[in-house]
């Protein structure tokens, strides 16, 4: 066993699911954040348990071949947003691919030989030797007060709620900094207090920013612990000078909670939404709606989902967890009819509007929990599906939902997942009940982080899928003779 504060020299041999380096000293396992496979590092033991411990990276003695020369963001180690910025992009992709594969094998019990056959290599961003940055169309900055009493915007330090001032996150668009400085200057000038999470006092909690990559439209939504902002008119006057400003709104959140957004939105200036395109389809996005954060990769992801759905124009499709109808409308271009279900009412309003906007009227959208709406529509109203697409949040699908899907018995199921562990769990359920895994493709939507999106295709196991046996008739004759 190690002692706390002990300094050790470790060769990093493995990587954990959170991106942390793993190495051994005399058989004792140490987890070291910011160290990567191939590094030899000096680390200080911070927490020592019986069989393993956590250590802090002090010095990289011999850098790994996969280590970048210089990390782009000076805050990378402190900030909880990026976990693997120190790793070259091809190594990040390899890590993600093996993470998906590992989860499917271990949790999903998918045989390795099958994955060798059906798993596509991870689809990364095309950056030609560069690290991909500035890919995010959305940022949520917490607002707080620094130790000198000045209002600040930034990020939570990893695993904590203390705010590290940083208005230029390199994953986001450059204009974010200008917008944040405009808001912070305004707060400073009119002495508008930032929210204090511990005391549950103060006003401005968060700033949500969205940027339409294809339209250059900007959305600003201030989340406040109250109903109004004093001198609001002045703030709007400043913000609207920023080129591209399209939507300025307030969301009131007076609850003592970690949830960022309030339930409602109040328009301050412009319109309540911005518009953006994925492929040919135009989407209106409001502050409360989910929208994929990496539009370039999303186009590839949806392209795959559409391809896997195998539509010919005659199919009835369900898109579960549909958000603003992004995948639904992609599918509606090629299907007979698409039904979407989503829990956030504002997102469904967007979805209906988006269907009209694109002239895709072969769609119907439902507000509610997928695990309640689908069984209801199936059992009471007799709806069916040739293809079901699911795109749940990290916790995956509710078992009631999977059960109904099995009962509905669609030809194909396309599962889009942002957490390969829950994906694997759900695949195991479906594959034990008549479905067969046909295709798997990880897509990197979140460079510099450990997160990875995966899209898979399942189809009904057909009786004619049974193993072919070559009967040797001569041999048969011989034995029967
Ligand atoms: N398919 C969409 C959204 C995927 S994100 C897209 O690609 O843009 C997952 C969505 O599921 C979110 O919009 C979230 O609000 C919604 N959601 C979460 N739990 C849900 C549930 N139980 N039933 C239906 N929708 C849910």
Coordinates of C-alpha atoms and ligand atoms in Angstrom, one line a residue:
X1 CA 0.0 0.0 0.0
X2 CA 1.0 3.6 -0.7
X3 CA 1.1 6.5 1.6
X4 CA -0.6 9.8 1.0
X5 CA 1.7 12.5 -0.4
X6 CA 4.2 9.9 -1.5
X7 CA 6.0 10.8 -4.8
X8 CA 6.2 7.9 -7.3
X9 CA 7.4 7.3 -10.8
X10 CA 4.8 5.5 -12.9
X11 CA 4.6 4.2 -16.5
X12 CA 1.0 4.7 -17.8
X13 CA -0.2 1.4 -19.3
X14 CA -4.0 1.9 -19.6
X15 CA -6.8 4.4 -19.6
X16 CA -9.9 4.5 -17.5
X17 CA -13.5 5.3 -18.7
X18 CA -13.1 8.8 -17.5
X19 CA -9.9 9.3 -19.5
X20 CA -7.6 9.0 -16.5
X21 CA -4.2 7.3 -17.0
X22 CA -3.7 4.0 -15.2
X23 CA -0.3 2.6 -14.1
X24 CA 1.2 0.3 -11.5
X25 CA 3.8 0.7 -8.9
X26 CA 4.9 -2.6 -7.4
X27 CA 1.6 -4.2 -8.3
X28 CA -0.4 -1.3 -6.8
X29 CA -2.8 0.4 -9.2
X30 CA -2.8 4.2 -9.5
X31 CA -5.3 6.4 -11.4
X32 CA -3.7 9.6 -12.6
X33 CA -5.8 12.2 -14.3
X34 CA -4.1 14.0 -17.3
X35 CA -1.5 11.2 -17.8
X36 CA -1.9 9.2 -20.9
X37 CA -0.9 5.7 -22.1
X38 CA 2.8 5.7 -22.9
X39 CA 3.8 8.6 -20.5
X40 CA 6.3 8.0 -17.8
X41 CA 5.3 10.4 -15.1
X42 CA 6.1 11.6 -11.6
X43 CA 2.9 11.6 -9.5
X44 CA 1.9 12.4 -6.0
X45 CA -0.4 10.0 -4.2
X46 CA -3.5 11.9 -3.0
X47 CA -5.8 9.1 -1.8
X48 CA -4.6 5.6 -1.0
X49 CA -7.0 2.7 -0.7
X50 CA -6.2 -0.9 0.0
X51 CA -5.9 -2.1 -3.6
X52 CA -5.7 1.1 -5.6
X53 CA -5.2 4.9 -5.2
X54 CA -5.4 8.2 -6.9
X55 CA -2.4 10.3 -7.7
X56 CA -1.8 13.8 -9.1
X57 CA 0.3 14.3 -12.1
X58 CA 3.3 16.4 -11.1
X59 CA 5.7 16.0 -14.0
X60 CA 5.8 14.2 -17.3
X61 CA 9.2 12.6 -17.3
X62 CA 9.0 10.9 -20.7
X63 CA 6.0 12.0 -22.8
X64 CA 3.9 9.4 -24.7
X65 CA 4.0 9.5 -28.5
X66 CA 0.3 10.3 -28.3
X67 CA 0.8 13.4 -26.1
X68 CA 0.4 16.8 -27.8
X69 CA 3.3 19.2 -27.5
X70 CA 1.3 21.9 -25.9
X71 CA -2.3 21.8 -24.6
X72 CA -4.3 24.5 -26.3
X73 CA -6.4 25.7 -23.3
X74 CA -4.5 26.8 -20.2
X75 CA -7.5 25.8 -18.1
X76 CA -7.7 22.3 -19.4
X77 CA -6.5 20.5 -16.3
X78 CA -8.7 22.4 -13.9
X79 CA -11.8 22.6 -16.0
X80 CA -14.2 19.6 -15.9
X81 CA -15.2 20.1 -19.5
X82 CA -12.3 18.5 -21.4
X83 CA -10.7 15.3 -20.1
X84 CA -8.3 14.3 -22.8
X85 CA -7.1 17.5 -24.4
X86 CA -3.5 16.4 -23.9
X87 CA -4.0 13.4 -26.2
X88 CA -3.5 13.6 -30.0
X89 CA -6.8 13.3 -31.9
X90 CA -6.2 9.9 -33.5
X91 CA -5.4 8.5 -30.0
X92 CA -8.7 10.0 -28.7
X93 CA -10.6 8.3 -31.5
X94 CA -8.9 5.0 -30.8
X95 CA -9.8 5.3 -27.1
X96 CA -13.4 6.0 -27.9
X97 CA -13.7 3.1 -30.3
X98 CA -12.3 0.7 -27.8
X99 CA -14.6 2.1 -25.1
X100 CA -17.6 1.3 -27.2
X101 CA -16.3 -2.1 -28.1
X102 CA -15.4 -2.9 -24.5
X103 CA -18.9 -2.0 -23.3
X104 CA -20.7 -3.9 -26.0
X105 CA -18.6 -7.0 -25.2
X106 CA -18.7 -6.8 -21.4
X107 CA -22.1 -5.4 -20.7
X108 CA -23.9 -6.3 -23.9
X109 CA -22.3 -9.7 -24.2
X110 CA -21.8 -9.2 -27.9
X111 CA -19.2 -11.7 -29.2
X112 CA -15.9 -10.1 -30.2
X113 CA -15.9 -12.0 -33.6
X114 CA -19.3 -10.4 -34.5
X115 CA -17.9 -6.9 -33.7
X116 CA -14.9 -7.6 -35.9
X117 CA -17.4 -8.1 -38.7
X118 CA -20.0 -5.5 -38.1
X119 CA -18.4 -2.6 -36.3
X120 CA -17.4 0.4 -38.4
X121 CA -14.3 2.4 -37.3
X122 CA -15.2 5.5 -35.3
X123 CA -16.1 8.5 -37.5
X124 CA -14.0 11.4 -36.4
X125 CA -13.9 15.0 -37.4
X126 CA -11.8 15.7 -40.5
X127 CA -9.1 18.0 -39.2
X128 CA -6.1 16.7 -41.1
X129 CA -3.6 16.4 -38.3
X130 CA -5.1 19.2 -36.3
X131 CA -6.9 18.9 -33.0
X132 CA -10.6 19.7 -33.4
X133 CA -11.7 22.8 -31.5
X134 CA -14.5 25.3 -31.7
X135 CA -17.0 22.7 -32.8
X136 CA -19.7 23.3 -30.2
X137 CA -22.8 25.4 -31.1
X138 CA -23.9 25.6 -27.5
X139 CA -22.3 26.8 -24.2
X140 CA -23.7 27.2 -20.7
X141 CA -21.5 29.4 -18.6
X142 CA -22.2 29.6 -14.8
X143 CA -21.9 33.1 -13.4
X144 CA -20.4 33.7 -10.0
X145 CA -18.2 36.0 -7.9
X146 CA -14.4 35.5 -7.7
X147 CA -12.4 35.9 -4.6
X148 CA -11.9 39.6 -5.3
X149 CA -15.6 40.2 -5.4
X150 CA -15.9 40.6 -9.1
X151 CA -18.5 38.9 -11.2
X152 CA -17.1 36.2 -13.3
X153 CA -18.1 33.6 -15.9
X154 CA -16.5 30.3 -16.5
X155 CA -16.6 26.7 -15.8
X156 CA -17.0 24.4 -12.9
X157 CA -13.7 22.8 -11.8
X158 CA -13.9 19.0 -12.3
X159 CA -16.3 17.3 -9.9
X160 CA -17.0 20.6 -8.0
X161 CA -19.2 23.6 -8.1
X162 CA -16.5 26.2 -7.8
X163 CA -16.3 28.5 -10.8
X164 CA -13.1 29.0 -12.7
X165 CA -13.1 32.2 -14.7
X166 CA -12.8 31.5 -18.4
X167 CA -14.8 33.3 -21.0
X168 CA -13.0 31.8 -24.0
X169 CA -13.6 28.0 -24.0
X170 CA -11.8 26.7 -27.1
X171 CA -14.6 24.1 -27.8
X172 CA -17.0 27.0 -28.3
X173 CA -17.3 29.7 -30.9
X174 CA -15.1 32.8 -30.6
X175 CA -18.0 35.3 -30.2
X176 CA -19.0 33.7 -26.9
X177 CA -16.3 35.7 -25.2
X178 CA -17.6 39.0 -26.6
X179 CA -21.1 38.2 -25.4
X180 CA -20.0 37.2 -21.9
X181 CA -17.8 40.3 -21.5
X182 CA -20.8 42.4 -22.5
X183 CA -22.9 40.8 -19.8
X184 CA -20.2 40.9 -17.2
X185 CA -19.5 44.6 -17.9
X186 CA -23.2 45.4 -17.6
X187 CA -23.4 43.5 -14.3
X188 CA -20.4 45.3 -12.9
X189 CA -21.6 48.7 -14.0
X190 CA -25.2 48.4 -12.6
X191 CA -24.1 46.3 -9.6
X192 CA -26.2 43.3 -10.5
X193 CA -25.2 40.4 -8.3
X194 CA -24.2 37.0 -9.5
X195 CA -26.1 34.1 -8.0
X196 CA -24.5 32.4 -5.0
X197 CA -25.3 28.8 -5.0
X198 CA -24.5 28.2 -1.3
X199 CA -26.5 31.1 0.1
X200 CA -29.2 30.8 -2.6
X201 CA -28.9 34.6 -3.1
X202 CA -28.1 36.9 -6.0
X203 CA -29.5 37.1 -9.4
X204 CA -27.7 35.9 -12.5
X205 CA -27.1 32.1 -12.5
X206 CA -26.1 31.1 -16.0
X207 CA -25.8 32.3 -19.5
X208 CA -26.8 30.0 -22.3
X209 CA -25.4 30.7 -25.7
X210 CA -26.2 29.1 -29.0
X211 CA -24.8 29.7 -32.5
X212 CA -26.2 28.6 -35.8
X213 CA -23.2 27.3 -37.7
X214 CA -25.0 27.6 -41.1
X215 CA -26.9 30.8 -40.4
X216 CA -24.6 32.7 -38.0
X217 CA -27.6 33.4 -35.8
X218 CA -26.9 34.0 -32.1
X219 CA -29.1 33.2 -29.1
X220 CA -28.5 34.5 -25.6
X221 CA -30.6 33.3 -22.7
X222 CA -29.9 34.6 -19.1
X223 CA -31.0 32.3 -16.4
X224 CA -31.9 34.3 -13.3
X225 CA -32.9 33.7 -9.7
X226 CA -35.9 36.1 -10.0
X227 CA -38.3 37.5 -12.5
X228 CA -36.6 40.5 -14.0
X229 CA -33.2 42.0 -14.5
X230 CA -32.8 45.7 -13.5
X231 CA -31.8 48.0 -16.4
X232 CA -32.7 45.2 -18.8
X233 CA -33.3 47.6 -21.6
X234 CA -29.7 48.7 -21.3
X235 CA -28.4 45.2 -21.5
X236 CA -30.5 44.4 -24.5
X237 CA -29.3 47.6 -26.2
X238 CA -25.7 46.4 -25.9
X239 CA -26.2 42.8 -26.8
X240 CA -28.2 43.5 -30.0
X241 CA -25.2 45.4 -31.4
X242 CA -23.3 42.1 -31.7
X243 CA -23.6 41.0 -35.3
X244 CA -25.9 37.9 -35.7
X245 CA -27.8 38.5 -32.5
X246 CA -31.2 37.0 -33.1
X247 CA -32.7 35.9 -29.8
X248 CA -32.4 37.4 -26.3
X249 CA -34.5 35.7 -23.6
X250 CA -34.7 35.3 -19.8
X251 CA -35.4 32.1 -18.0
X252 CA -36.5 32.3 -14.4
X253 CA -35.1 29.6 -12.1
X254 CA -35.6 30.4 -8.5
X255 CA -35.2 26.8 -7.2
X256 CA -32.3 25.6 -5.1
X257 CA -31.2 23.1 -7.7
X258 CA -28.4 21.9 -9.9
X259 CA -30.8 22.1 -12.9
X260 CA -29.6 24.9 -15.1
X261 CA -32.7 26.2 -16.9
X262 CA -36.0 27.3 -15.5
X263 CA -39.2 26.0 -16.9
X264 CA -40.3 29.1 -18.8
X265 CA -38.8 31.5 -21.3
X266 CA -39.5 35.2 -21.6
X267 CA -38.6 37.1 -24.7
X268 CA -36.5 40.2 -24.2
X269 CA -35.7 41.0 -27.8
X270 CA -35.8 39.5 -31.3
X271 CA -37.5 36.1 -31.5
X272 CA -37.6 33.1 -29.1
X273 CA -35.6 30.8 -31.3
X274 CA -32.7 30.7 -33.7
X275 CA -32.7 28.7 -37.0
X276 CA -30.1 26.3 -38.2
X277 CA -29.7 23.6 -40.9
X278 CA -28.5 20.0 -40.8
X279 CA -28.2 18.9 -44.3
X280 CA -31.1 20.3 -46.3
X281 CA -33.4 20.5 -43.3
X282 CA -34.1 23.7 -41.4
X283 CA -34.6 23.7 -37.7
X284 CA -35.9 26.2 -35.2
X285 CA -34.4 25.8 -31.8
X286 CA -35.6 27.4 -28.6
X287 CA -33.6 27.7 -25.4
X288 CA -35.3 24.8 -23.6
X289 CA -35.0 22.4 -26.5
X290 CA -32.3 19.8 -26.9
X291 CA -30.2 20.2 -30.1
X292 CA -27.0 18.2 -30.9
X293 CA -24.0 20.4 -30.0
X294 CA -21.7 19.4 -32.9
X295 CA -23.5 20.2 -36.1
X296 CA -20.8 18.9 -38.5
X297 CA -20.7 15.5 -36.9
X298 CA -24.5 15.4 -36.3
X299 CA -25.0 15.5 -40.1
X300 CA -22.8 12.4 -40.4
X301 CA -24.7 10.8 -37.4
X302 CA -28.1 11.4 -38.8
X303 CA -27.0 10.3 -42.3
X304 CA -26.0 6.9 -40.7
X305 CA -29.3 6.7 -38.8
X306 CA -31.2 7.3 -42.1
X307 CA -29.1 4.8 -43.9
X308 CA -29.6 2.1 -41.2
X309 CA -33.3 2.8 -41.2
X310 CA -33.3 1.4 -44.8
X311 CA -36.4 3.4 -45.9
X312 CA -38.0 2.9 -49.3
X313 CA -41.0 5.3 -48.9
X314 CA -43.5 2.8 -47.6
X315 CA -42.5 2.7 -43.9
X316 CA -44.2 3.9 -40.8
X317 CA -41.5 5.0 -38.4
X318 CA -41.4 6.0 -34.7
X319 CA -38.7 8.4 -33.5
X320 CA -38.5 8.1 -29.7
X321 CA -36.9 10.9 -27.7
X322 CA -37.2 13.1 -30.8
X323 CA -36.3 16.5 -29.4
X324 CA -37.1 19.2 -31.9
X325 CA -37.8 16.5 -34.5
X326 CA -34.3 16.5 -35.9
X327 CA -34.0 12.8 -36.7
X328 CA -37.8 12.6 -37.4
X329 CA -37.6 15.1 -40.2
X330 CA -34.5 13.5 -41.7
X331 CA -36.4 10.2 -41.8
X332 CA -39.7 11.9 -43.1
X333 CA -37.9 12.7 -46.3
X334 CA -37.8 9.0 -47.1
X335 CA -40.6 7.4 -45.1
X336 CA -44.4 7.2 -45.5
X337 CA -45.1 8.5 -42.0
X338 CA -43.1 9.4 -39.0
X339 CA -44.3 9.8 -35.4
X340 CA -42.1 11.5 -32.8
X341 CA -42.3 11.5 -29.0
X342 CA -40.5 13.8 -26.6
X343 CA -40.9 14.9 -23.0
X344 CA -40.1 18.6 -23.3
X345 CA -43.2 20.5 -24.5
X346 CA -41.2 23.4 -26.0
X347 CA -39.2 20.9 -28.1
X348 CA -42.4 19.4 -29.5
X349 CA -43.6 22.9 -30.4
X350 CA -40.4 23.3 -32.3
X351 CA -40.8 19.9 -33.9
X352 CA -44.3 20.8 -35.2
X353 CA -43.1 24.1 -36.5
X354 CA -40.1 22.5 -38.1
X355 CA -42.2 20.0 -39.9
X356 CA -44.3 22.8 -41.4
X357 CA -41.2 24.9 -42.2
X358 CA -39.8 22.0 -44.3
X359 CA -43.1 21.0 -45.8
X360 CA -42.8 17.5 -44.2
X361 CA -46.4 17.0 -43.2
X362 CA -46.2 13.2 -43.0
X363 CA -45.3 13.6 -39.4
X364 CA -47.1 13.6 -36.0
X365 CA -45.6 14.6 -32.7
X366 CA -46.5 13.7 -29.1
X367 CA -45.5 15.3 -25.8
X368 CA -44.8 12.8 -23.1
X369 CA -42.6 10.1 -21.8
X370 CA -41.6 7.6 -24.5
X371 CA -42.3 4.8 -22.1
X372 CA -45.8 6.0 -21.6
X373 CA -46.8 7.3 -25.0
X374 CA -45.6 4.4 -27.1
X375 CA -47.4 1.7 -25.0
X376 CA -50.6 3.8 -25.0
X377 CA -50.5 4.5 -28.7
X378 CA -49.8 0.9 -29.5
X379 CA -52.3 -0.7 -27.1
X380 CA -55.2 1.8 -27.3
X381 CA -54.8 3.2 -30.8
X382 CA -53.2 0.3 -32.5
X383 CA -50.3 2.2 -34.1
X384 CA -47.5 0.1 -35.4
X385 CA -44.0 0.6 -36.8
X386 CA -41.8 -0.8 -39.5
X387 CA -38.8 1.0 -38.1
X388 CA -38.3 2.4 -34.6
X389 CA -35.5 4.9 -33.9
X390 CA -34.5 5.7 -30.3
X391 CA -32.1 8.4 -29.1
X392 CA -32.4 8.4 -25.3
X393 CA -30.4 10.5 -22.8
X394 CA -27.5 8.9 -21.0
X395 CA -29.6 6.7 -18.8
X396 CA -30.8 4.8 -21.8
X397 CA -34.3 3.3 -22.4
X398 CA -36.8 2.4 -19.7
X399 CA -37.6 -1.3 -19.7
X400 CA -41.3 -0.7 -20.3
X401 CA -40.4 1.0 -23.5
X402 CA -38.1 -1.9 -24.6
X403 CA -40.9 -4.3 -23.8
X404 CA -43.4 -2.4 -26.0
X405 CA -40.9 -2.2 -28.8
X406 CA -40.5 -6.0 -28.7
X407 CA -44.3 -6.4 -28.8
X408 CA -44.6 -4.0 -31.7
X409 CA -42.1 -6.1 -33.5
X410 CA -40.7 -3.6 -36.0
X411 CA -38.5 -4.9 -38.9
X412 CA -35.6 -2.7 -37.8
X413 CA -34.5 -0.7 -34.7
X414 CA -32.0 2.1 -35.0
X415 CA -30.5 3.0 -31.7
X416 CA -28.6 6.3 -31.4
X417 CA -26.8 6.5 -28.0
X418 CA -24.6 8.9 -26.1
X419 CA -23.6 6.3 -23.5
X420 CA -22.3 3.0 -24.8
X421 CA -22.8 1.4 -21.3
X422 CA -26.6 1.8 -21.3
X423 CA -26.7 1.1 -25.0
X424 CA -25.0 -2.3 -24.3
X425 CA -27.5 -3.0 -21.5
X426 CA -30.4 -2.3 -23.8
X427 CA -29.0 -4.2 -26.7
X428 CA -28.6 -7.3 -24.5
X429 CA -32.3 -7.0 -23.7
X430 CA -33.4 -6.7 -27.4
X431 CA -31.0 -9.3 -28.7
X432 CA -32.4 -11.8 -26.1
X433 CA -35.9 -11.2 -27.6
X434 CA -35.6 -11.8 -31.3
X435 CA -33.3 -9.0 -32.6
X436 CA -29.9 -9.3 -34.1
X437 CA -27.2 -6.7 -34.1
X438 CA -26.3 -5.8 -37.7
X439 CA -24.2 -2.7 -37.6
X440 CA -22.4 -0.6 -35.1
X441 CA -20.7 2.8 -35.8
X442 CA -19.3 5.2 -33.2
X443 CA -19.3 8.9 -34.1
X444 CA -17.1 11.4 -32.4
X445 CA -19.4 14.4 -31.5
X446 CA -17.3 15.6 -28.6
X447 CA -13.5 15.9 -29.3
X448 CA -11.3 16.5 -26.2
X449 CA -13.8 14.8 -24.0
X450 CA -14.3 11.1 -23.2
X451 CA -17.8 11.1 -24.6
X452 CA -18.8 9.2 -27.7
X453 CA -22.0 8.8 -29.7
X454 CA -22.9 5.4 -31.2
X455 CA -25.4 4.4 -33.8
X456 CA -26.5 0.8 -34.2
X457 CA -28.8 -1.2 -36.4
X458 CA -30.8 -4.2 -35.1
X459 CA -33.1 -6.2 -37.2
X460 CA -35.5 -9.0 -36.7
X461 CA -33.9 -12.4 -36.5
X462 CA -35.4 -14.3 -39.4
X463 CA -36.1 -18.0 -39.4
X464 CA -34.0 -18.2 -42.6
X465 CA -31.1 -16.8 -40.7
X466 CA -30.5 -20.2 -39.3
X467 CA -27.1 -21.7 -39.9
X468 CA -26.6 -23.4 -43.2
X469 CA -25.5 -27.0 -43.1
X470 CA -24.1 -28.7 -46.1
X471 CA -25.6 -32.1 -46.2
X472 CA -23.4 -34.7 -47.7
X473 CA -25.9 -37.0 -49.3
X474 CA -23.3 -39.7 -50.1
X475 CA -22.4 -39.8 -46.5
X476 CA -26.1 -40.0 -45.5
X477 CA -26.6 -42.9 -47.9
X478 CA -23.6 -44.6 -46.5
X479 CA -24.8 -44.5 -42.9
X480 CA -28.4 -45.5 -43.7
X481 CA -27.2 -48.4 -45.8
Ligands
LIG1 N1 -33.2 12.9 -31.2 C1 -33.0 14.2 -30.8 C2 -32.9 14.4 -29.2 C3 -32.0 13.4 -28.5 S1 -31.6 13.9 -26.9 C4 -31.9 14.8 -31.5 O1 -31.0 14.1 -32.0 O2 -31.7 16.1 -31.5 C5 -32.7 13.0 -25.9 C6 -34.1 13.7 -25.8 O3 -34.9 12.9 -25.0 C7 -34.1 15.1 -25.2 O4 -34.7 16.0 -26.0 C8 -34.9 14.9 -23.8 O5 -35.7 16.0 -23.5 C9 -35.7 13.7 -24.2 N2 -36.2 12.8 -23.1 C10 -35.6 12.6 -21.9 N3 -36.3 11.6 -21.2 C11 -37.4 11.3 -22.0 C12 -38.5 10.4 -21.9 N4 -38.6 9.6 -20.8 N5 -39.4 10.3 -22.9 C13 -39.3 11.1 -24.0 N6 -38.3 11.9 -24.2 C14 -37.3 12.1 -23.2

